[in-house]
Amino acid sequence: MERIPQAIANAIVDPVVFGDTAKLHETYAWLRANMPLAIAEPEGFDPFWVVTKHADILEVSRQNSLFHSADRPTTIVDRQGDAFVRKLTGGSPHLVRSLVQMDAPDHPKYRALTQSWFMPQNLKKVEGRVREIAKGAVDRFLEKGGTAEFVADLALGYPLHVVMDILGVPPEDEPRMLRLTQELFGAQDPDQARMMITMMDTEQIALMMKATVDDFQSYFSVISEDRRRNPRDDLATILANATIDGAPISDFEAMSYYIIVATAGHDTTSSSTAGAMWALAENPDQFNLVKRDPSLIPGLVDEAIRWTTPVKTFMRSATEDTELAGRRIARGDWLMLCYASGNRDEEVFEDPFSFRVDRKPNKHLAFGYGAHLCLGQHLAKMEMRILFEELLPRLKSVELAGEAKVSQSSFVNGPKVLPIRFEIA
Ligand code: HEM
């Protein structure tokens, strides 16, 4: 059985490598060229297959009964962290039970609760509200005049505001939600962690995550209670009153649903938004192209999502012995889907390392594929399109004004500091 060299195996789980985009892509490119599907056993981790080719990621993602999400951790965790979570939960490898940790028969039932809400037809209802939020965010941003830190000054707050609006969280509670989300998703990044210490072991991280989940639970149980008594036209009302097979869903599952929407909905979108601005600042020809022809904005959005691929990895486990790309996968084997690698696959994308707003087709995998295909993809793309429709006509030029930094996390990551200089049109 092919084993990935130890240094590479360690690199693909190392948060520090994820904070260095060039290094990460160099590692993935090596794997695609030399060991596109092989086993890694980083120190302290159970072994897992590393899936780096676009075609193989698709193959695994669309066979949802053969490759489960619920049976083992859905995000990469070391042996100690896995054991600790199981100790906390009484055996389950998951701290929460949301769509991403479910398989059929439950998964389609839970997904159906909100699926139609997230479809483009229904989103038209919120488009006006999203544009209002975008306009306000752009106005405040331009007031900075000349130089700004794009992440803190625009990219972070805007999608958070949209998703909180949808969930019915009042603006005064948004800073708390922002903090909780970053703790849950960016917990490996020392700057974002609850405890400001640079070295934490996995037990400490798991404890921190549990505290964060408890915080979410107490917050959303109040909102749920309110929506049962005073229903409104928001997602919180759908969740608070949801039933499956005639019975209300449990508080734990409702809370998990809030968490997935609250967390999946903004760090990802803000990373892609900042990724777009970063790429435009570095590629003035692309900036001018999309400025001259705003019909390219949806192309800019898709390319920025491919380019950034904020969700770096998800895990699956095999339910039966099977074969994938000529390799024998055994029942119970764990697999890492490396979306950011698939999105630079030379066999699928022409010139994958250049940022092109007019890339067509753009069959990126940043939203996953199959039964778990991102529920919020249309919302994310709509938010980004509207933001750039509002922002680009008001900018004459944009360039980097200092060192940009990327967050250090092997799950969801993206730009965390992006100093830019701009001229107003
Ligand atoms: C650019 C932004 C986004 C990216 C790159 C992204 C990426 C992903 C990916 C890769 C998955 C697949 C998980 C898997 O296969 O196990 C996923 C699932 C999901 N996403 Fe997104 N997402 C984004 C924005 C959003 C937004 C705005 C929302 C909601 C407000 C959202 C809600 C969800 C939910 C609920 C799931 C779980 C679906 C399921 O398991 O059935 N996402 N997302």
Short mmCIF file of N, CA and C in Angstrom, two decimals, residues 303 306 348-350 358-364:
data_model
loop_
_atom_site.label_atom_id
_atom_site.label_comp_id
_atom_site.label_asym_id
_atom_site.label_seq_id
_atom_site.Cartn_x
_atom_site.Cartn_y
_atom_site.Cartn_z
N GLU A 303 -14.96 32.40 -9.71
CA GLU A 303 -13.51 32.25 -9.75
C GLU A 303 -12.90 32.51 -8.37
N ARG A 306 -13.46 29.43 -6.31
CA ARG A 306 -12.48 28.40 -6.70
C ARG A 306 -11.11 28.75 -6.15
N VAL A 348 -8.35 19.44 -15.15
CA VAL A 348 -9.71 19.97 -15.27
C VAL A 348 -9.70 21.46 -15.59
N PHE A 349 -8.74 22.18 -15.01
CA PHE A 349 -8.72 23.64 -15.19
C PHE A 349 -7.52 24.04 -16.04
N GLU A 350 -7.80 24.80 -17.09
CA GLU A 350 -6.71 25.31 -17.90
C GLU A 350 -6.00 26.39 -17.09
N ASP A 358 -13.12 35.49 -16.38
CA ASP A 358 -13.94 34.97 -17.48
C ASP A 358 -13.71 33.47 -17.70
N ARG A 359 -13.28 32.78 -16.66
CA ARG A 359 -13.06 31.33 -16.79
C ARG A 359 -14.39 30.62 -17.08
N LYS A 360 -14.41 29.86 -18.14
CA LYS A 360 -15.64 29.16 -18.53
C LYS A 360 -15.29 27.87 -19.24
N PRO A 361 -15.78 26.70 -18.85
CA PRO A 361 -16.60 26.53 -17.64
C PRO A 361 -15.73 26.62 -16.38
N ASN A 362 -16.38 26.71 -15.24
CA ASN A 362 -15.63 26.76 -13.98
C ASN A 362 -16.23 25.71 -13.05
N LYS A 363 -15.80 24.47 -13.25
CA LYS A 363 -16.44 23.36 -12.53
C LYS A 363 -15.75 23.11 -11.19
N HIS A 364 -15.67 24.17 -10.40
CA HIS A 364 -14.97 24.00 -9.12
C HIS A 364 -15.81 23.17 -8.14
#
